Amino acid sequence: MRVPKFLFSLALAGGATFAADLSGQYKPVADKLIDAALADNDGYAKLAYLCDRIGARLSGMPSLDRAIQWASATMKSDGLSNVRVIPVKVPKWVRGAESAQLLAPENKPLHMLGLGMSVGTPKGGITADVVVVEDFDQLQKLGADGVRGKIVLYNEKWVNYGATGQYRRAGPSIAARMGAVAVLLRSVTPLAMQIPHTGTLDYDEAQPKIPAAALSVEDALMLGRFAAQKIPIRVHLEMAARQDPDADSGDVMGEIPGREHPEEVVVLGGHIDSWDVGRGAQDDGSGIIASLQAVALIKKLGLQPRRTIRVVFWVNEENGGRGGEAYRAWVGDAIKNHVAAIEMDGGAEAPVGFGYGAGGFGGRGHGPAAAPNPAAESSMAMLTQIGKLLERINAGEITGGGGGSDIGPLTRDGVPGLAERSVGLHYFDWHHTETDTLDKVDPEDFRKSVAAMAVMSYILADMPEKLAGSR
């Protein structure tokens, strides 16, 4: 439906007028929340316990069960209401022993990590010649005759997580369709430090499932140089990966009930699971603990917004997304009362602001802005005024492109989605590796993330108006 220009102008004016009141109305409480967050040590201590004492938390691992139990107990000790665990059946993928050995033109081990959800090799492994391609077009030009019976190495260049990640997600099945026996992948990262990066793949059920593993950037580039010189490459790959029956797990949540409209909800959080390498500090321990500490400080300061604030630790984001789907099913028809959903899944480097609307990668990259319309413009005006309250910590930028994997089932059904954004200088250096450990999280940057999440979630839950899409 076309909107008359005079109505469009009125909507913008009304939104801007109301939004202009937000920064003045909420400055005292915003400053109080920021002061509390910047002085807080409890949040980082919680993150340290999660990373150092519980550790890696891949779906199906006993350590994830311990993390869920600890999270539930911690929410209760923070004084949150309605603490519960929603049961979720999650995939149980087991890595097993794995290795890759270059046999020709020289004999040396390769730095590798199997991709999540990959099948294993036959007993004794796979030995085959390697063909190297930089993109899918080069693979297609080789044709089935050039690929059949070989290992395909995707030596793709880093562009960004969305563009480069497609080779990890779809590459194995595309190569399998052409007769490849296995896939190697240049790790999805801009940093070369002999560190392979794992991550899940998405098998096409219509194609054979072949083993797939990531190589360090340096090893992939070396093989690429061999290929450019037309030097034959031969690799032996062994992977004992397997898929066990689904395991019992759960989403963890707690609330501050709203004082006027407890049925209306602003939900915030991230994912409690991590990969089985590293400690899941940035991805996404920092996101869930910053969200929890934001809500804990709101509670500690005796603040109770009009609407309910609910913090959720979703499970199985890394290799299945079942936690987000289970939460959506649990919400049911009450989704109409979800006012906003905020995800923090881009690490806790210094925050710069929030993305809003369609697009984005949960704070891991700027997505496209939604098409302009009066309602969206009015919402952006309100969010911009909330952002002004975060300028003292340099976290007031509001852009298009929000959301994330865990809140995707909510946003696709109309819930306004936001993602906290950081400077993102090093996130993909550590992402899905052994190096995702607590030392990568700067305490001061983490406290600023707590502050940003606290201010945004509280004001969205308390302000009289709602964002576009809220019903």
Coordinates of C-alpha atoms in Angstrom, one line a residue:
M1 CA 0.0 0.0 0.0
R2 CA 1.4 3.4 -0.9
V3 CA 1.6 5.9 2.0
P4 CA 0.6 9.5 1.2
K5 CA 3.6 11.8 1.6
F6 CA 1.9 14.0 4.2
L7 CA 1.3 10.9 6.4
F8 CA 4.9 9.8 5.9
S9 CA 6.1 13.3 7.1
L10 CA 3.8 13.2 10.1
A11 CA 5.0 9.8 11.1
L12 CA 8.6 10.9 10.9
A13 CA 7.9 14.1 12.8
G14 CA 5.9 12.2 15.5
G15 CA 8.6 9.6 15.8
A16 CA 11.4 12.2 16.0
T17 CA 9.5 14.3 18.5
F18 CA 8.9 11.4 20.7
A19 CA 12.4 10.1 20.3
A20 CA 13.8 13.5 21.2
D21 CA 12.2 13.0 24.7
L22 CA 13.9 9.6 25.2
S23 CA 17.4 10.9 25.8
G24 CA 16.3 13.5 28.3
Q25 CA 13.7 11.3 30.0
Y26 CA 16.1 8.3 30.5
K27 CA 19.5 10.0 31.0
P28 CA 19.4 9.7 34.8
V29 CA 18.7 5.9 34.7
A30 CA 21.0 5.4 31.8
D31 CA 23.9 7.1 33.6
K32 CA 23.1 5.0 36.7
L33 CA 23.3 1.8 34.7
I34 CA 26.5 2.8 32.9
D35 CA 28.1 3.8 36.2
A36 CA 27.2 0.4 37.8
A37 CA 28.4 -1.5 34.8
L38 CA 31.7 0.2 34.6
A39 CA 32.4 -0.4 38.3
D40 CA 31.2 -4.0 38.1
N41 CA 33.6 -7.0 38.6
D42 CA 31.0 -9.8 39.1
G43 CA 30.2 -10.1 35.4
Y44 CA 33.8 -10.8 34.4
A45 CA 34.2 -13.2 37.3
K46 CA 31.2 -15.2 36.0
L47 CA 32.7 -15.2 32.5
A48 CA 36.0 -16.5 34.0
Y49 CA 34.2 -19.3 35.8
L50 CA 32.3 -20.3 32.6
C51 CA 35.5 -20.3 30.5
D52 CA 38.1 -21.6 33.0
R53 CA 36.1 -24.0 35.1
I54 CA 33.5 -25.3 32.7
G55 CA 35.3 -24.8 29.3
A56 CA 34.3 -25.8 25.8
R57 CA 30.6 -26.5 25.5
L58 CA 29.6 -28.2 22.3
S59 CA 26.1 -29.7 22.1
G60 CA 26.1 -33.1 23.6
M61 CA 29.2 -32.6 25.8
P62 CA 28.9 -33.2 29.5
S63 CA 30.4 -29.7 30.1
L64 CA 27.4 -28.1 28.4
D65 CA 25.2 -29.8 30.9
R66 CA 27.3 -28.4 33.7
A67 CA 27.1 -25.0 32.1
I68 CA 23.3 -25.1 31.9
Q69 CA 23.0 -26.1 35.6
W70 CA 25.5 -23.4 36.6
A71 CA 23.6 -20.8 34.5
S72 CA 20.3 -21.7 36.1
A73 CA 21.8 -21.5 39.6
T74 CA 23.5 -18.2 38.8
M75 CA 20.3 -16.6 37.5
K76 CA 18.5 -17.6 40.7
S77 CA 21.3 -16.2 42.9
D78 CA 21.1 -12.9 40.9
G79 CA 17.5 -12.6 42.1
L80 CA 15.8 -13.2 38.7
S81 CA 12.3 -14.5 38.6
N82 CA 10.8 -17.5 36.7
V83 CA 14.2 -19.1 36.1
R84 CA 13.7 -22.2 34.0
V85 CA 15.3 -24.6 31.5
I86 CA 13.3 -25.3 28.4
P87 CA 14.2 -28.9 27.2
V88 CA 15.8 -29.1 23.8
K89 CA 17.1 -32.2 21.9
V90 CA 20.4 -31.3 20.4
P91 CA 22.7 -33.1 17.9
K92 CA 25.7 -34.9 19.4
W93 CA 28.6 -34.7 17.0
V94 CA 31.9 -36.1 18.2
R95 CA 35.2 -35.0 16.6
G96 CA 37.4 -38.0 17.4
A97 CA 41.0 -38.3 16.4
E98 CA 41.9 -36.5 13.2
S99 CA 45.0 -35.5 11.2
A100 CA 46.1 -34.4 7.7
Q101 CA 49.5 -35.3 6.2
L102 CA 51.0 -33.8 3.1
L103 CA 52.6 -36.7 1.2
A104 CA 53.8 -34.9 -1.9
P105 CA 55.6 -32.8 -3.0
E106 CA 57.0 -33.2 0.6
N107 CA 56.1 -35.1 3.7
K108 CA 54.8 -33.0 6.6
P109 CA 51.8 -32.7 8.8
L110 CA 49.2 -30.0 8.0
H111 CA 47.5 -27.8 10.6
M112 CA 43.8 -29.0 10.4
L113 CA 40.5 -29.1 12.2
G114 CA 37.5 -31.1 11.1
L115 CA 34.5 -29.1 10.2
G116 CA 31.5 -29.5 12.5
M117 CA 29.0 -32.2 11.5
S118 CA 31.4 -33.7 9.0
V119 CA 31.4 -37.4 8.5
G120 CA 34.6 -39.3 9.2
T121 CA 36.9 -41.0 6.8
P122 CA 36.9 -44.7 6.3
K123 CA 39.1 -46.6 8.7
G124 CA 42.7 -46.0 7.6
G125 CA 41.8 -42.7 6.1
I126 CA 41.7 -41.3 2.6
T127 CA 44.8 -40.7 0.4
A128 CA 44.2 -38.8 -2.8
D129 CA 45.5 -36.1 -5.1
V130 CA 44.5 -32.5 -4.3
V131 CA 43.0 -30.0 -6.7
V132 CA 43.1 -26.4 -5.6
V133 CA 40.4 -23.8 -6.5
E134 CA 39.8 -20.2 -5.3
D135 CA 36.1 -20.2 -5.8
F136 CA 33.1 -22.2 -7.1
D137 CA 33.6 -20.9 -10.7
Q138 CA 37.1 -22.5 -10.8
L139 CA 35.6 -25.7 -9.4
Q140 CA 33.0 -25.8 -12.1
K141 CA 35.6 -25.2 -14.8
L142 CA 37.5 -28.3 -13.7
G143 CA 34.4 -30.4 -14.4
A144 CA 33.6 -33.8 -12.9
D145 CA 36.5 -35.4 -14.8
G146 CA 38.9 -33.0 -13.0
V147 CA 37.4 -33.5 -9.6
R148 CA 36.3 -37.2 -9.4
G149 CA 38.3 -39.2 -6.9
K150 CA 40.3 -36.2 -5.6
I151 CA 40.4 -34.0 -2.6
V152 CA 39.2 -30.4 -3.3
L153 CA 40.9 -27.6 -1.5
Y154 CA 38.9 -24.3 -1.4
N155 CA 41.7 -21.7 -1.2
E156 CA 39.1 -18.9 -1.0
K157 CA 40.1 -15.4 -0.1
W158 CA 38.7 -13.7 3.1
V159 CA 36.0 -11.1 2.2
N160 CA 33.7 -11.3 5.2
Y161 CA 32.0 -13.9 7.3
G162 CA 28.9 -14.2 5.1
A163 CA 30.7 -14.3 1.7
T164 CA 33.6 -16.4 2.7
G165 CA 31.7 -18.7 5.0
Q166 CA 29.7 -20.1 2.1
Y167 CA 32.7 -22.3 1.1
R168 CA 32.6 -23.9 4.5
R169 CA 28.8 -24.3 4.6
A170 CA 28.1 -25.4 1.0
G171 CA 31.5 -26.3 -0.4
P172 CA 31.6 -30.0 0.7
S173 CA 28.3 -30.9 -1.0
I174 CA 29.1 -29.0 -4.2
A175 CA 32.4 -30.8 -4.4
A176 CA 30.8 -34.2 -3.6
R177 CA 28.3 -33.7 -6.5
M178 CA 31.3 -33.6 -8.8
G179 CA 32.8 -36.7 -7.4
A180 CA 35.3 -35.4 -4.8
V181 CA 36.2 -37.8 -2.0
A182 CA 37.0 -35.1 0.6
V183 CA 37.2 -31.3 1.1
L184 CA 39.9 -29.1 2.6
L185 CA 39.1 -25.5 3.3
R186 CA 41.3 -22.4 3.9
S187 CA 40.1 -21.3 7.3
V188 CA 37.5 -18.6 7.4
T189 CA 39.6 -15.8 8.9
P190 CA 41.7 -12.9 7.8
L191 CA 44.6 -13.9 10.1
A192 CA 47.4 -16.2 9.2
M193 CA 48.9 -17.7 12.5
Q194 CA 48.9 -21.4 11.7
I195 CA 45.6 -21.8 13.5
P196 CA 42.8 -23.7 11.8
H197 CA 39.2 -22.5 12.3
T198 CA 36.4 -25.0 12.6
G199 CA 32.7 -24.3 12.1
T200 CA 29.6 -26.2 10.9
L201 CA 28.9 -27.3 7.4
D202 CA 25.5 -27.9 5.8
Y203 CA 25.2 -31.2 3.9
D204 CA 22.9 -31.3 0.9
E205 CA 21.0 -34.6 1.6
A206 CA 20.8 -35.2 -2.1
Q207 CA 24.6 -35.5 -2.4
P208 CA 27.1 -38.0 -0.9
K209 CA 28.4 -36.9 2.5
I210 CA 32.2 -36.6 2.3
P211 CA 34.7 -35.7 5.0
A212 CA 35.6 -32.0 5.3
A213 CA 38.3 -30.2 7.3
A214 CA 39.8 -26.7 7.6
L215 CA 43.5 -25.9 7.1
S216 CA 45.5 -23.0 8.5
V217 CA 45.7 -20.1 6.1
E218 CA 49.5 -20.7 5.7
D219 CA 49.0 -24.4 4.8
A220 CA 46.3 -23.6 2.3
L221 CA 48.4 -20.9 0.7
M222 CA 51.3 -23.2 0.4
L223 CA 49.2 -25.8 -1.4
G224 CA 47.9 -23.1 -3.6
R225 CA 51.5 -22.1 -4.6
F226 CA 52.2 -25.8 -5.5
A227 CA 49.1 -25.9 -7.6
A228 CA 50.0 -22.6 -9.4
Q229 CA 53.4 -24.3 -10.3
K230 CA 51.5 -27.4 -11.5
I231 CA 53.3 -29.4 -8.8
P232 CA 51.3 -32.6 -8.0
I233 CA 49.8 -32.5 -4.4
R234 CA 48.9 -35.6 -2.5
V235 CA 47.4 -35.7 1.0
H236 CA 46.4 -38.4 3.6
L237 CA 43.3 -37.4 5.7
E238 CA 42.1 -39.3 8.7
M239 CA 39.0 -38.3 10.7
A240 CA 37.2 -40.3 13.3
A241 CA 34.2 -37.9 13.4
R242 CA 30.8 -39.5 14.1
Q243 CA 27.2 -38.5 14.8
D244 CA 25.7 -40.0 18.0
P245 CA 22.0 -40.0 18.9
D246 CA 20.6 -36.6 19.9
A247 CA 21.2 -35.5 23.5
D248 CA 19.1 -33.8 26.1
S249 CA 19.9 -30.2 26.7
G250 CA 18.0 -26.9 27.2
D251 CA 17.7 -23.1 26.9
V252 CA 18.1 -21.3 30.2
M253 CA 16.2 -18.1 31.1
G254 CA 15.3 -15.8 33.9
E255 CA 13.3 -12.5 34.1
I256 CA 12.5 -9.2 35.7
P257 CA 8.7 -9.1 35.5
G258 CA 7.2 -5.9 34.1
R259 CA 5.4 -3.6 36.6
E260 CA 2.6 -2.7 34.2
H261 CA 2.7 -5.1 31.3
P262 CA 4.4 -8.3 32.5
E263 CA 3.0 -10.1 29.5
E264 CA 5.0 -8.0 27.1
V265 CA 8.7 -9.0 26.8
V266 CA 12.0 -7.7 25.7
V267 CA 14.3 -10.7 25.3
L268 CA 18.1 -10.5 25.2
G269 CA 20.9 -13.0 25.2
G270 CA 23.2 -15.2 23.2
H271 CA 24.2 -18.9 22.9
I272 CA 25.5 -21.0 25.8
D273 CA 27.1 -23.6 23.5
S274 CA 30.5 -23.3 21.9
W275 CA 32.8 -25.3 19.7
D276 CA 34.8 -28.2 21.3
V277 CA 38.0 -26.3 20.8
G278 CA 39.0 -23.2 22.9
R279 CA 36.8 -22.1 25.7
G280 CA 34.0 -20.2 24.0
A281 CA 35.1 -16.9 25.6
Q282 CA 34.2 -14.5 22.8
D283 CA 31.9 -16.9 21.0
D284 CA 29.6 -16.6 22.9
G285 CA 30.5 -16.7 26.6
S286 CA 30.9 -12.9 26.5
G287 CA 27.5 -12.4 24.9
I288 CA 25.5 -14.5 27.4
I289 CA 27.3 -13.2 30.5
A290 CA 27.1 -9.6 29.4
S291 CA 23.4 -10.1 28.8
L292 CA 23.0 -11.7 32.2
Q293 CA 25.0 -9.1 34.0
A294 CA 23.0 -6.3 32.3
V295 CA 19.8 -7.8 33.7
A296 CA 21.4 -8.5 37.1
L297 CA 22.5 -4.9 37.5
I298 CA 19.0 -3.6 36.5
K299 CA 17.7 -5.9 39.3
K300 CA 20.4 -4.9 41.8
L301 CA 19.6 -1.2 41.2
G302 CA 15.9 -1.8 42.1
L303 CA 14.7 -0.9 38.6
Q304 CA 11.5 -2.5 37.3
P305 CA 10.5 -1.5 33.8
R306 CA 6.9 -1.4 32.4
R307 CA 7.5 -4.6 30.5
T308 CA 9.3 -7.9 31.3
I309 CA 13.0 -8.2 30.6
R310 CA 13.9 -11.8 29.9
V311 CA 17.5 -13.0 29.5
V312 CA 17.9 -16.3 27.6
F313 CA 20.9 -18.5 27.0
W314 CA 20.0 -20.3 23.8
V315 CA 21.6 -23.7 23.1
N316 CA 23.0 -25.3 19.9
E317 CA 23.6 -22.2 17.9
E318 CA 26.9 -23.5 16.6
N319 CA 25.8 -26.7 14.9
G320 CA 22.0 -26.8 14.6
G321 CA 20.1 -23.8 15.9
R322 CA 17.7 -25.9 17.8
G323 CA 17.7 -23.7 20.9
G324 CA 16.3 -20.7 19.0
E325 CA 13.6 -22.9 17.3
A326 CA 12.7 -24.5 20.7
Y327 CA 12.3 -21.1 22.3
R328 CA 10.0 -19.9 19.4
A329 CA 7.9 -23.1 19.9
W330 CA 7.7 -22.5 23.6
V331 CA 6.6 -18.9 23.1
G332 CA 3.8 -19.9 20.8
D333 CA 1.1 -17.3 20.3
A334 CA 2.6 -15.1 22.9
I335 CA 5.1 -14.0 20.3
K336 CA 2.7 -11.2 19.7
N337 CA 3.8 -9.8 23.0
H338 CA 7.5 -9.8 22.2
V339 CA 8.4 -6.1 21.9
A340 CA 12.1 -6.7 20.9
A341 CA 14.8 -9.3 20.7
I342 CA 18.4 -8.4 21.2
E343 CA 21.3 -10.8 20.4
M344 CA 24.9 -10.4 21.4
D345 CA 27.0 -12.8 19.4
G346 CA 29.8 -10.7 18.0
G347 CA 32.2 -10.8 20.9
A348 CA 33.0 -8.3 23.6
E349 CA 35.5 -6.1 21.9
A350 CA 34.7 -2.4 22.5
P351 CA 31.0 -1.9 21.6
V352 CA 30.1 0.8 19.0
G353 CA 26.3 0.5 19.1
F354 CA 23.5 -1.6 17.7
G355 CA 22.1 -2.8 14.4
Y356 CA 18.4 -2.8 13.9
G357 CA 16.1 -4.6 11.4
A358 CA 16.8 -7.2 8.7
G359 CA 20.2 -8.4 7.7
G360 CA 23.4 -8.6 9.7
F361 CA 25.1 -11.5 11.4
G362 CA 24.2 -11.1 15.1
G363 CA 26.8 -8.3 15.6
R364 CA 29.5 -10.0 13.5
G365 CA 29.2 -7.6 10.5
H366 CA 27.1 -4.8 9.2
G367 CA 24.1 -5.9 7.2
P368 CA 21.9 -3.9 4.8
A369 CA 19.4 -1.4 6.2
A370 CA 15.8 -2.4 5.7
A371 CA 13.8 -0.6 3.0
P372 CA 12.7 2.9 4.3
N373 CA 9.1 3.2 5.6
P374 CA 7.5 5.5 8.1
A375 CA 7.3 3.0 10.9
A376 CA 11.0 1.9 10.5
E377 CA 12.1 5.5 10.3
S378 CA 10.2 6.3 13.5
S379 CA 11.8 3.3 15.2
M380 CA 15.3 4.3 14.0
A381 CA 14.7 7.8 15.4
M382 CA 13.8 6.3 18.8
L383 CA 16.8 4.0 18.8
T384 CA 19.1 6.9 17.8
Q385 CA 18.0 8.8 20.8
I386 CA 18.7 5.8 23.0
G387 CA 22.1 5.6 21.3
K388 CA 22.8 9.1 22.4
L389 CA 22.7 7.9 26.0
L390 CA 25.6 5.5 25.2
E391 CA 27.8 8.1 23.6
R392 CA 29.8 8.5 26.8
I393 CA 31.1 4.9 26.2
N394 CA 31.3 5.4 22.4
A395 CA 28.6 2.9 21.9
G396 CA 25.8 5.0 20.4
E397 CA 25.9 4.2 16.7
I398 CA 22.6 2.8 15.4
T399 CA 22.8 1.1 11.9
G400 CA 20.6 -1.1 9.8
G401 CA 21.1 -4.8 10.0
G402 CA 20.4 -6.5 13.3
G403 CA 19.3 -9.8 14.6
G404 CA 21.2 -13.0 14.8
S405 CA 20.9 -16.8 14.5
D406 CA 19.2 -17.4 17.9
I407 CA 16.6 -14.7 17.5
G408 CA 16.1 -15.5 13.8
P409 CA 12.9 -17.6 14.6
L410 CA 11.5 -14.6 16.3
T411 CA 12.4 -11.9 13.8
R412 CA 11.1 -13.9 10.9
D413 CA 7.7 -13.8 12.6
G414 CA 7.8 -10.1 13.1
V415 CA 9.6 -9.4 16.3
P416 CA 11.9 -6.4 16.0
G417 CA 15.5 -7.6 16.1
L418 CA 18.7 -5.9 17.3
A419 CA 22.3 -6.9 17.6
E420 CA 25.0 -5.3 19.7
R421 CA 28.0 -4.3 17.5
S422 CA 31.6 -4.1 18.4
V423 CA 34.7 -2.7 16.7
G424 CA 35.3 -6.3 15.5
L425 CA 39.0 -5.9 15.1
H426 CA 40.1 -9.4 16.1
Y427 CA 36.9 -11.4 16.5
F428 CA 37.6 -13.5 13.4
D429 CA 41.2 -14.1 14.5
W430 CA 39.9 -16.2 17.4
H431 CA 36.6 -17.4 16.1
H432 CA 36.0 -21.2 16.3
T433 CA 39.6 -21.9 17.4
E434 CA 41.7 -23.1 20.3
T435 CA 42.6 -19.5 21.0
D436 CA 39.0 -18.4 22.0
T437 CA 40.0 -18.1 25.6
L438 CA 39.3 -15.7 28.5
D439 CA 42.5 -13.6 27.9
K440 CA 41.0 -12.4 24.6
V441 CA 38.2 -10.6 26.5
D442 CA 39.3 -7.2 27.8
P443 CA 37.6 -6.5 31.1
E444 CA 37.0 -2.8 30.3
D445 CA 35.5 -3.6 26.9
F446 CA 33.3 -6.3 28.5
R447 CA 32.0 -3.8 31.1
K448 CA 31.0 -1.4 28.3
S449 CA 29.1 -4.2 26.6
V450 CA 27.3 -4.9 29.9
A451 CA 26.4 -1.1 30.0
A452 CA 25.2 -1.0 26.4
M453 CA 23.0 -4.1 26.8
A454 CA 21.6 -2.8 30.1
V455 CA 20.6 0.6 28.8
M456 CA 19.1 -0.6 25.5
S457 CA 17.1 -3.5 27.1
Y458 CA 15.8 -1.4 30.0
I459 CA 14.6 1.5 27.9
L460 CA 13.0 -0.7 25.2
A461 CA 11.2 -2.4 28.1
D462 CA 10.1 0.8 29.8
M463 CA 9.4 3.4 27.1
P464 CA 5.8 4.0 26.3
E465 CA 6.1 3.4 22.6
K466 CA 7.2 0.2 20.8
L467 CA 9.5 -0.4 17.9
A468 CA 8.1 -1.1 14.4
G469 CA 6.8 -4.7 14.2
S470 CA 5.6 -4.9 17.8
R471 CA 2.0 -5.6 18.2

